[in-house]
Short mmCIF file of C-alpha atoms in Angstrom, two decimals:
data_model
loop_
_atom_site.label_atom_id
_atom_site.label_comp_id
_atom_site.label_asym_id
_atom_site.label_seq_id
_atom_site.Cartn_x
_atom_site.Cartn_y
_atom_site.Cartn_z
CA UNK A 10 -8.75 55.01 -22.74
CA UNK A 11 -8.56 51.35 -21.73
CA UNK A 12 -6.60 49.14 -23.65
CA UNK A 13 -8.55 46.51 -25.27
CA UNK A 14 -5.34 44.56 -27.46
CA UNK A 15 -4.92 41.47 -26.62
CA UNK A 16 -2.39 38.57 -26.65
CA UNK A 17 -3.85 35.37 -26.37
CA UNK A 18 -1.26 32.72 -25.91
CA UNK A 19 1.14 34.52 -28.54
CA UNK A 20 -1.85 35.63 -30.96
CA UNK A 21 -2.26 39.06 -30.97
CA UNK A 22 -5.18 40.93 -31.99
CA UNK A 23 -7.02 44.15 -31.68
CA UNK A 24 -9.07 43.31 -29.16
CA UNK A 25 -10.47 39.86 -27.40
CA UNK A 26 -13.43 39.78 -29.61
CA UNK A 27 -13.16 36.73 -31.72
CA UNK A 28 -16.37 35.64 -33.89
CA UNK A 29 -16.19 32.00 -33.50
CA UNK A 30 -16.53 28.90 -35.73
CA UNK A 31 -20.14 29.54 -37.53
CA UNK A 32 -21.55 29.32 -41.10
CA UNK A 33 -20.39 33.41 -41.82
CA UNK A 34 -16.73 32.55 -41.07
CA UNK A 35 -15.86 29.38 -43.87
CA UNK A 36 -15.80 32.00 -46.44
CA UNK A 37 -13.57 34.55 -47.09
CA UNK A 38 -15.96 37.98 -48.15
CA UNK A 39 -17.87 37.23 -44.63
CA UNK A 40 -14.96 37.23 -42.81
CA UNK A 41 -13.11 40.10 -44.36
CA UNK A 42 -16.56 41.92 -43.54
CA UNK A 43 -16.38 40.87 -39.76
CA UNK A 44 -12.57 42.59 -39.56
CA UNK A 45 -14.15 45.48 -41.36
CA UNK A 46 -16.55 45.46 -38.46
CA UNK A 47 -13.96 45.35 -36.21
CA UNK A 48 -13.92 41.69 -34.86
CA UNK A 49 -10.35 41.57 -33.10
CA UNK A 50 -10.08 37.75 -34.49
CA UNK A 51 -11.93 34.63 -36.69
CA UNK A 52 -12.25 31.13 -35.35
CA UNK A 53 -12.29 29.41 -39.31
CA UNK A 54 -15.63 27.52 -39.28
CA UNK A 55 -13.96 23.68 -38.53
CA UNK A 56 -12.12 22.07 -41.54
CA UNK A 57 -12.19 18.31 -42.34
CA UNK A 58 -10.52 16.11 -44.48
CA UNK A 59 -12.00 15.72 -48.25
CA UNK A 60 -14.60 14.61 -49.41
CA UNK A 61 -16.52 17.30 -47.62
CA UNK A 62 -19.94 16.95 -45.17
CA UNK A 63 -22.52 17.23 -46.71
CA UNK A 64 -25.35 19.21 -44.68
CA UNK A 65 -29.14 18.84 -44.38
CA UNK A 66 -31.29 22.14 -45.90
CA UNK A 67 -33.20 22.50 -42.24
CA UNK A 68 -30.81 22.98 -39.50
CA UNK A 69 -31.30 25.49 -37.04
CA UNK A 70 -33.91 26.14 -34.28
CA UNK A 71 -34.93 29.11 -31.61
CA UNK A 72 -36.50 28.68 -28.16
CA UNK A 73 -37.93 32.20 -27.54
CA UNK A 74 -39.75 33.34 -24.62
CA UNK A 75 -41.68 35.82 -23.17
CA UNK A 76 -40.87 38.21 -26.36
CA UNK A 77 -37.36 37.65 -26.61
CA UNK A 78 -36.44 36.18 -29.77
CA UNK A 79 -33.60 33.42 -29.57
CA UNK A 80 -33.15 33.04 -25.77
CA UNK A 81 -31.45 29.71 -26.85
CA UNK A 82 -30.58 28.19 -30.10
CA UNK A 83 -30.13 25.18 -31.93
CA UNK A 84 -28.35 23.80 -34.75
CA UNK A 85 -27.71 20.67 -36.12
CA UNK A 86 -24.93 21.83 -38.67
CA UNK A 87 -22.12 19.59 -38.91
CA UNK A 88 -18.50 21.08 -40.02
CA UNK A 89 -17.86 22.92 -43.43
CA UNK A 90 -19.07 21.48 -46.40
CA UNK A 91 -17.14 23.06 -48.75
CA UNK A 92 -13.59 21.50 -50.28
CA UNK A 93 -10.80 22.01 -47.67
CA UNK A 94 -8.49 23.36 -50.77
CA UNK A 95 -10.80 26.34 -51.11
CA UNK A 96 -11.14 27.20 -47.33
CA UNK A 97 -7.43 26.83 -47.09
CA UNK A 98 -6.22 29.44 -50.33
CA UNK A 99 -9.31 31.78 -48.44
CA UNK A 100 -7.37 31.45 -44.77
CA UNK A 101 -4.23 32.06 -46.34
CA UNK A 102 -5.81 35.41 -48.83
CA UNK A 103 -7.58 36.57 -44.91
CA UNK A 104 -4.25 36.70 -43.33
CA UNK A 105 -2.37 38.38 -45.44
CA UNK A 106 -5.09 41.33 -46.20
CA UNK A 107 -5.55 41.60 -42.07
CA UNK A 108 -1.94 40.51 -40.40
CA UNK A 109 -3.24 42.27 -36.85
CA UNK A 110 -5.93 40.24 -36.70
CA UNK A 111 -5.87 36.71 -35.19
CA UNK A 112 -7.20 33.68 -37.59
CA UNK A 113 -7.67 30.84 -35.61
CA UNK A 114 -8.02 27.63 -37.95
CA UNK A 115 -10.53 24.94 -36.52
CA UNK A 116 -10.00 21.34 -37.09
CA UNK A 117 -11.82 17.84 -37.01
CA UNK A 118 -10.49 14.92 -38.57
CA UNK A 119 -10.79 11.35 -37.56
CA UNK A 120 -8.24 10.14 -34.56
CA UNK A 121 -5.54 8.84 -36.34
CA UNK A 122 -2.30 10.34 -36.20
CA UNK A 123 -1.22 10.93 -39.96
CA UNK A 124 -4.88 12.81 -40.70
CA UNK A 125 -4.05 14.82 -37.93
CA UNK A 126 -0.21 15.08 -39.50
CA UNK A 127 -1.48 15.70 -42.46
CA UNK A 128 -3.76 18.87 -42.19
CA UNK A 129 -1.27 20.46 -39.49
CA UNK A 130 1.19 20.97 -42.49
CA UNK A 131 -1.55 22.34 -45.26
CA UNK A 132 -2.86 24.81 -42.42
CA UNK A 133 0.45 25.67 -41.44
CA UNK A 134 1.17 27.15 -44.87
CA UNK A 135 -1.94 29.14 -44.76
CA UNK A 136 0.44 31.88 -42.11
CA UNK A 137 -2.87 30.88 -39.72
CA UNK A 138 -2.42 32.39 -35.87
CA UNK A 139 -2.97 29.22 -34.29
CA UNK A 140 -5.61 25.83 -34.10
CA UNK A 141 -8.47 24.82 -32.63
CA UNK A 142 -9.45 21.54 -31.92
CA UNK A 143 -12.88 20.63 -32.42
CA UNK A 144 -13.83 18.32 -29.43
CA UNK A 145 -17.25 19.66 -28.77
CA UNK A 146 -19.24 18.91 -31.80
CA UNK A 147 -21.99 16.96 -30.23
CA UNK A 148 -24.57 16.06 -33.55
CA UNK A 149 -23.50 14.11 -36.83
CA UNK A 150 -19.73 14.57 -36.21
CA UNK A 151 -19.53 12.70 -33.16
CA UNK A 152 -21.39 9.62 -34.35
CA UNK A 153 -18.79 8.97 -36.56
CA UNK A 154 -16.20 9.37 -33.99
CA UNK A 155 -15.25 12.45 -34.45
CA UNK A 156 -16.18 15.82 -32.25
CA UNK A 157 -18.07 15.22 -28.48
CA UNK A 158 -17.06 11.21 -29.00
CA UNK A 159 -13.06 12.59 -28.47
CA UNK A 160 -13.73 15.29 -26.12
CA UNK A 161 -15.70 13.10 -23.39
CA UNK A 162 -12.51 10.67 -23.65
CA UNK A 163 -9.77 12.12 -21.41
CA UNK A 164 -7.31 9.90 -22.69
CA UNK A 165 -8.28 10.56 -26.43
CA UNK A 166 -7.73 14.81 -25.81
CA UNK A 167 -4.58 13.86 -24.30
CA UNK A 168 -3.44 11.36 -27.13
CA UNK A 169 -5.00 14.14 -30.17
CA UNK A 170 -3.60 17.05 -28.33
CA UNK A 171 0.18 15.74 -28.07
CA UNK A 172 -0.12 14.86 -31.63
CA UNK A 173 -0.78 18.53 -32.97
CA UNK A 174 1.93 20.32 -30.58
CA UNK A 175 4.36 17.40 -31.37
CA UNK A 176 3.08 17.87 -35.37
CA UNK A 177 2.46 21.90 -35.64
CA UNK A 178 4.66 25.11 -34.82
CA UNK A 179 1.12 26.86 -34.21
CA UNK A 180 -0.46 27.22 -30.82
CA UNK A 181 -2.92 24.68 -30.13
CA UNK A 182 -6.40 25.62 -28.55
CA UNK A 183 -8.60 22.71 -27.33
CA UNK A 184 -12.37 23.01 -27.76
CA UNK A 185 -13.94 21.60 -25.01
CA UNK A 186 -17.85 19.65 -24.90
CA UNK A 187 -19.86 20.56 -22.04
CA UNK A 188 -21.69 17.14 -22.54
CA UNK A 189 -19.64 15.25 -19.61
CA UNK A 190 -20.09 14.79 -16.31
CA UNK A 191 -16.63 16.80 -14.93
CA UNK A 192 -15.06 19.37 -17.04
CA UNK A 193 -12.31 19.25 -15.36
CA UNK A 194 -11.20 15.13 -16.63
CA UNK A 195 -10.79 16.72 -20.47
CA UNK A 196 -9.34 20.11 -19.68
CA UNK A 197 -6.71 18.75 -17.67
CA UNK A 198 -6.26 16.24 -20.41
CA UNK A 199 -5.64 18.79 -22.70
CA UNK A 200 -3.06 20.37 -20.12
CA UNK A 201 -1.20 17.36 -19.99
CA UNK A 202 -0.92 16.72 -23.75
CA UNK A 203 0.59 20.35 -24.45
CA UNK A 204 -2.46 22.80 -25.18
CA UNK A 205 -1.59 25.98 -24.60
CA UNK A 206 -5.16 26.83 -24.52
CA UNK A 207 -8.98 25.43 -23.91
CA UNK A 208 -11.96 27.32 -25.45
CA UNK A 209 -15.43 26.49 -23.75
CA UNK A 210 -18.16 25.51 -24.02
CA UNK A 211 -19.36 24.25 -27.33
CA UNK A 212 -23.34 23.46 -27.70
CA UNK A 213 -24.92 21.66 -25.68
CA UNK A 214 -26.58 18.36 -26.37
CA UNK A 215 -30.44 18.92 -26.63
CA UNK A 216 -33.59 19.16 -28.63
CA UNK A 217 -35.59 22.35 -29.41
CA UNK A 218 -38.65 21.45 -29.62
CA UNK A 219 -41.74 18.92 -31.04
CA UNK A 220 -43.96 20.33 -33.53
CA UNK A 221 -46.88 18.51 -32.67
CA UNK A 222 -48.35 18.32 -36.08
CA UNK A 223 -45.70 16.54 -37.56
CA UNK A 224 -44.84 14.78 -34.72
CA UNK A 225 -40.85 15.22 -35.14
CA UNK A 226 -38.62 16.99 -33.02
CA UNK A 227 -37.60 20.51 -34.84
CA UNK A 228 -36.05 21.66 -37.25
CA UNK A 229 -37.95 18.84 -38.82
CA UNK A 230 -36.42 17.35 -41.98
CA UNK A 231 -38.68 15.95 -43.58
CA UNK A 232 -41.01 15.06 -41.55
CA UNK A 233 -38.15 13.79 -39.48
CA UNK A 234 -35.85 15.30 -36.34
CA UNK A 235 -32.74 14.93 -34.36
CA UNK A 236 -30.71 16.12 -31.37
CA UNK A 237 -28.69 18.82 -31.66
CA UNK A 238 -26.47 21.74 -30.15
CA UNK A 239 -27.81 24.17 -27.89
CA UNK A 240 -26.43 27.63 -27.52
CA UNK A 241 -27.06 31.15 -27.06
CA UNK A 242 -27.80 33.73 -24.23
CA UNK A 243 -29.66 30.67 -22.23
CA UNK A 244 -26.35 29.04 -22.13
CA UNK A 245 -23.88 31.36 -20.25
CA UNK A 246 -24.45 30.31 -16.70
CA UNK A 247 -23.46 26.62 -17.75
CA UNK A 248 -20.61 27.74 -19.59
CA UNK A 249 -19.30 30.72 -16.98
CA UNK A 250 -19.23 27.92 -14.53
CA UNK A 251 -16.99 25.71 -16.39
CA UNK A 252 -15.19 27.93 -17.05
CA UNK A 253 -14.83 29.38 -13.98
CA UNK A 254 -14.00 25.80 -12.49
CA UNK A 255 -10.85 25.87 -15.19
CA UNK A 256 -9.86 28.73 -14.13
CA UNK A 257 -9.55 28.48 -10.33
CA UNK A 258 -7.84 24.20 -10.79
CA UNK A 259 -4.79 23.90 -9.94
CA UNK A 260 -3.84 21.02 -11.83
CA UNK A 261 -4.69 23.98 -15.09
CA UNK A 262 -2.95 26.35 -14.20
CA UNK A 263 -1.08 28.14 -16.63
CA UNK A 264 -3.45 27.01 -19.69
CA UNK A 265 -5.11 30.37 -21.25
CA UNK A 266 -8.87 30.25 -21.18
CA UNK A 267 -11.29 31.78 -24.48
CA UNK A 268 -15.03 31.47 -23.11
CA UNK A 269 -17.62 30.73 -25.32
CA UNK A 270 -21.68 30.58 -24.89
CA UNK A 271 -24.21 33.30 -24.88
CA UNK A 272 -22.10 36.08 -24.94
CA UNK A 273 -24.38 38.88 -26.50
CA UNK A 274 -22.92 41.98 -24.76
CA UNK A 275 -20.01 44.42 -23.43
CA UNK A 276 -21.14 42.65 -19.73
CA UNK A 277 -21.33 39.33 -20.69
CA UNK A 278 -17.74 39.59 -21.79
CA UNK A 279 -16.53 41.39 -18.44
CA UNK A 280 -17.94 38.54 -16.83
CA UNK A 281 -16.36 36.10 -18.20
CA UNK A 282 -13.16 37.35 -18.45
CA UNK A 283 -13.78 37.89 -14.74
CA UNK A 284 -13.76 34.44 -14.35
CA UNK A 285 -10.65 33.52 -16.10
CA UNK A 286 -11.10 33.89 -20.18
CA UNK A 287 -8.75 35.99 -21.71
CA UNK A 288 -10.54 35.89 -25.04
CA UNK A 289 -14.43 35.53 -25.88
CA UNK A 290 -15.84 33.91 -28.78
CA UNK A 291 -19.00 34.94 -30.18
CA UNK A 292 -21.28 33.02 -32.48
CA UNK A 293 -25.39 33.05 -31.76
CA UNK A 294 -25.26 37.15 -31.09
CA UNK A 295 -23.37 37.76 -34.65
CA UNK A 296 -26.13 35.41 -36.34
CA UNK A 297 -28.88 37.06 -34.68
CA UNK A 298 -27.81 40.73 -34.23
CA UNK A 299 -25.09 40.81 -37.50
CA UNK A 300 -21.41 41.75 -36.88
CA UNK A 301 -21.60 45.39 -36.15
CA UNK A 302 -22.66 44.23 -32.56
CA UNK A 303 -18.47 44.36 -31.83
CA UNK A 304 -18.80 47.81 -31.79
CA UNK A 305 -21.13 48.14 -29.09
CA UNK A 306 -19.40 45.51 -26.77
CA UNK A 307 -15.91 46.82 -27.49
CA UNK A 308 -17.03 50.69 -26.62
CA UNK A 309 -18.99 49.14 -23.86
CA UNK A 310 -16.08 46.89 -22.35
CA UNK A 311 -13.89 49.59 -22.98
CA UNK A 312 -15.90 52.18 -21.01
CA UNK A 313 -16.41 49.90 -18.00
CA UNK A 314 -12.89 49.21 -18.05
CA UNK A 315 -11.90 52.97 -17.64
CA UNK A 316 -15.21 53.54 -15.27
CA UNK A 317 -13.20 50.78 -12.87
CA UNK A 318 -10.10 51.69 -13.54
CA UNK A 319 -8.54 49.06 -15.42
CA UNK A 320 -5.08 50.02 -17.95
CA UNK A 321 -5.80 46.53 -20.13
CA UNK A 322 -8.18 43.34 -20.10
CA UNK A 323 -5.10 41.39 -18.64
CA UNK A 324 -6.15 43.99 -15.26
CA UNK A 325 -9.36 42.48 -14.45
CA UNK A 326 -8.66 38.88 -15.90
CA UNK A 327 -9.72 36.15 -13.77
CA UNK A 328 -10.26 39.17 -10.55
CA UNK A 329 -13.41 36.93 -9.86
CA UNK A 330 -12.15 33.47 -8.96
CA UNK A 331 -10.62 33.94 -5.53
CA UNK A 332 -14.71 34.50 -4.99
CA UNK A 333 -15.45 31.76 -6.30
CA UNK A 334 -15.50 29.35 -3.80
CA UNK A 335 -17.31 25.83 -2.32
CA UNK A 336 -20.32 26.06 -1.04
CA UNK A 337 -18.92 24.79 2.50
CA UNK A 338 -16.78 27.88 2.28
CA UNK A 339 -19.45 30.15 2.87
CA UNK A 340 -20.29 32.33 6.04
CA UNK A 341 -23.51 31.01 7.31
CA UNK A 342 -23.79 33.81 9.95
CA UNK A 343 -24.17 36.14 6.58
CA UNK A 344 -28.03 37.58 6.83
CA UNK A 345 -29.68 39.74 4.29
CA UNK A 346 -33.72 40.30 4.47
CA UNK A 347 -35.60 41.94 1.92
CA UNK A 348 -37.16 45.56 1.93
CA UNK A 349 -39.72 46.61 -0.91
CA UNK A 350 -39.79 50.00 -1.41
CA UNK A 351 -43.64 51.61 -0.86
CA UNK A 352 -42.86 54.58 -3.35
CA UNK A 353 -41.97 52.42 -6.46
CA UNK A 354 -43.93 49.19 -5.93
CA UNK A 355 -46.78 48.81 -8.12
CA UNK A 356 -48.58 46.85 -5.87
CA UNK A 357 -48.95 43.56 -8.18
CA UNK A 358 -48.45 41.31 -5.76
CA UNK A 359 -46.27 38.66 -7.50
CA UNK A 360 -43.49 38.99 -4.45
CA UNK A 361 -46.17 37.85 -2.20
CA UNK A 362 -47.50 35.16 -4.37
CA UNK A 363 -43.90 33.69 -4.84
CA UNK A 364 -43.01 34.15 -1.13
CA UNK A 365 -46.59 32.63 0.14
CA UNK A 366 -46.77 29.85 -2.53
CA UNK A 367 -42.84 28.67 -3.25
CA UNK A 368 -40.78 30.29 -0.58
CA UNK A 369 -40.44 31.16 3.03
CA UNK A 370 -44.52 33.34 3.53
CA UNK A 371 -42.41 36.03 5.11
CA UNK A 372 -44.54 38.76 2.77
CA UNK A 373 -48.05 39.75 4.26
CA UNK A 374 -50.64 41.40 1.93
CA UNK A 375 -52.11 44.06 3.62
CA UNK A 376 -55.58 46.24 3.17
CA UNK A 377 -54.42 49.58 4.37
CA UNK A 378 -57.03 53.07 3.79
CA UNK A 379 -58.56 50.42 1.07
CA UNK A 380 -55.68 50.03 -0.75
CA UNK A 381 -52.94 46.94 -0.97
CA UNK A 382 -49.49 46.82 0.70
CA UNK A 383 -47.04 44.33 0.95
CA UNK A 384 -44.73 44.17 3.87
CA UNK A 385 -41.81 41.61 4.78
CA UNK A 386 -41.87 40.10 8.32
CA UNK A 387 -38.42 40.09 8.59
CA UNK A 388 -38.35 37.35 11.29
CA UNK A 389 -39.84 35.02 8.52
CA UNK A 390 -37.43 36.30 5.57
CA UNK A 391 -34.57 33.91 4.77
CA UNK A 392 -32.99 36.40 2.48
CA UNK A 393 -33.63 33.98 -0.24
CA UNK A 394 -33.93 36.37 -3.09
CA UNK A 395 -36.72 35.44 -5.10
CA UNK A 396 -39.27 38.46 -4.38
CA UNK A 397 -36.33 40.64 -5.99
CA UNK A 398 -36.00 38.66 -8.80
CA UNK A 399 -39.83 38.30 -9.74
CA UNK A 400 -40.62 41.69 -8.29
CA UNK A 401 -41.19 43.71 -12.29
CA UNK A 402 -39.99 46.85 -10.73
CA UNK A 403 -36.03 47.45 -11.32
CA UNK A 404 -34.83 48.26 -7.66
CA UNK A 405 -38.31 47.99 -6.10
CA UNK A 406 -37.05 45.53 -3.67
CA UNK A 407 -33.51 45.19 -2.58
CA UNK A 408 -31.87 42.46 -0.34
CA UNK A 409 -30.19 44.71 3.01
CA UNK A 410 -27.77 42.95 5.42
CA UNK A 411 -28.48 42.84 8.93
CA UNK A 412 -25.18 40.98 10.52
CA UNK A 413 -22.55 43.16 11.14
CA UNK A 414 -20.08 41.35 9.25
CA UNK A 415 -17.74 40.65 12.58
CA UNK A 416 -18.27 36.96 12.55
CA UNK A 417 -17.36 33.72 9.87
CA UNK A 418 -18.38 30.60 10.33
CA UNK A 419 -18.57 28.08 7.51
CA UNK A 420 -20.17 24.03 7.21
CA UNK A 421 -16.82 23.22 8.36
CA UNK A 422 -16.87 24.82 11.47
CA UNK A 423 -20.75 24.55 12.30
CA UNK A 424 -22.19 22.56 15.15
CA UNK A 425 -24.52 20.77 12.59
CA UNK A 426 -21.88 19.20 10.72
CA UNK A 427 -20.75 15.85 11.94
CA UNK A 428 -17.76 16.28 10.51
CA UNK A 429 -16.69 19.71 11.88
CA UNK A 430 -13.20 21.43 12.26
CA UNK A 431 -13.07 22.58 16.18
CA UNK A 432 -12.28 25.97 16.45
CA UNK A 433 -8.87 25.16 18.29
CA UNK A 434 -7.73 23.53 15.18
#
């Protein structure tokens, strides 16, 4: 059976489920029933310095769609709001009850050096696994400079970062905001200050929606609204390709990755370790699902791991990145057309309304013995996938390749490109 423990820059635990910072995990009976669950590790909902936040009654929202219930969400929750004494003696009563499981303390205070100093030292007494750093917070923490306001500042991750290894014995993670242009300015930031790790993404910058009675953006307070942070499922692809563009830099190399956003499932986690995580936090999936959902996506990882053949996590870790490429690195010359399968097609006709209205109109409709048939004039096709991913029918159409492979040729090389490599070079 695959081996699922894992050791994440010198933390160990059970497996690379963590549940990350959310409300269940500033209190010590919630998290003691996530390790009970079997949650390899805790992120400790962020800690500030006292007096605590104090939080607003309506704070989170949903986007669902098409019958799926919380496709995205949004929260505009700022950091615990209760007294950083009590979360500490709770840290400190976690870790001893559960020593194999890795409690990961989260942290925002404001950028000076002795706050920083200061709650290093209480958390280090706590016998915590390690830090985060809480540079993602994009809502109510940042406006007071705090949160997103470091983490889009290169220089400030750098300054923060050096401060905590410099300050703390613990290993240092660095939680990274997707709101910036280039991932890559903080996370290298972070390398250069010291962090042995970077955790990504946090939420997103965004608004839900507008109830249009009220005339607010939701969830309305009082008749009023505000931005917020947006994660959950409809979040991965952002945050598997930051990650993924950590992963493969080489100016990061050597800096442990734990991915974060919409991570719901056993395959959700391959994927992203795939693509360079070693952990995977998960928040939005606990709060919607509960925490027995680690059971299902440990079996499941674990099963796929012995299905492919891999002894440990560390096995597959970052497999995916040499894949991961530019797209001037791909082979133009590769061809795929579709084929729709007569047996199982239900004859709807939404691949050739996509094809004839958005795409390439390389799907006829035919009338054939009075019925309807769709066919792809393959001379037409572009291979561009959409009729298989509209098509309602699980395997109905499939994309087939029709070069044989034998030749590469990339932008760099093609006649097109101005600025072409000659083949002699």
């Amino acid at each position: 059976m695959a081996n699922l423990v894992s050791n994440f820059v010198g933390i160990r635990s059970p497996n690379p489920f963590w549940l990350a910072s959310a409300p269940p995990t500033d209190k010590e009976y919630n998290v003691v029933r996530a390790f009970r669950a079997g949650w390899g590790g805790v992120v400790w909902k962020t800690l500030g310095e006292d007096p605590p936040v104090v939080n607003v009654s309506s704070r989170y929202g949903a986007f669902s769609y098409n019958g799926t219930r919380v496709a995205g969400f949004n929260n505009i929750e700022l950091i615990t709001d209760r007294p950083l004494d009590i979360n500490l003696q709770e840290i400190k009563s976690v870790k001893r009850q559960f020593p194999d499981r890795a409690v990961v303390v989260s942290l925002m205070v404001p950028c000076e050096e002795e706050s920083w100093k200061r709650i290093l030292a209480q958390v280090e007494d706590t016998g915590a696994d390690g830090i985060e750093l809480n540079f993602g917070c994009p809502h109510g923490m940042s406006e007071r400079g705090m949160g997103s306001a470091v983490g889009q500042v290169p220089e400030y991750v750098e300054m923060v970062t050096r401060w905590c290894k410099q300050h703390s014995r613990m290993p240092v993670i660095v939680k990274l905001t997707p709101n910036i242009t280039n991932i890559l300015g903080p996370a290298r930031a972070a390398k250069r200050g010291g962090a042995d790790a970077v955790s990504l993404i946090n939420t997103i910058q965004s608004i839900m929606s507008v109830d249009l009675d009220v005339m607010a953006p939701t969830p309305v307070v009082d008749g009023k609204g505000t931005h917020g942070g947006y994660c959950g499922p409809a979040v991965k692809p952002i945050a598997m390709r930051m990650v993924a563009d950590i992963a493969r830099d080489p100016e990061c190399q050597g800096m442990a990755i734990s991915g974060i956003g919409g991570i719901s499932n056993w395959r959700d986690a391959a994927e992203f370790i795939s693509l360079g995580a070693s952990t995977v936090q998960v928040c939005t999936a606990a709060m919607h699902h509960g925490f027995r959902i680690v059971e299902e996506m440990a079996d499941g990882l674990s099963n796929w791991m012995d299905g492919k053949g891999f002894g440990d996590v560390k096995a597959f870790t970052g497999m995916a990145i040499p894949n991961y490429v530019h797209w001037e690195d791909l082979n133009l010359n590769y061809k795929i057309v579709a084929k729709i399968d007569q047996d199982t097609c239900i004859k709807c006709g939404l691949c050739h309304i996509a094809c004839e209205d958005t795409s390439h109109q390389s799907i006829a409709a035919l009338r054939i013995d009075g019925g309807r048939r769709y066919e792809v004039i393959e001379e037409e096709c572009v291979g561009c996938n959409l009729c298989m991913h509209v098509c309602p029918v699980e395997d109905c159409i499939t994309m087939e390749r029709l070069d044989d492979g034998s030749s590469y040729m990339t932008w760099k090389e093609h006649s097109n490109n101005p600025m072409r490599r000659e083949a002699a070079e």
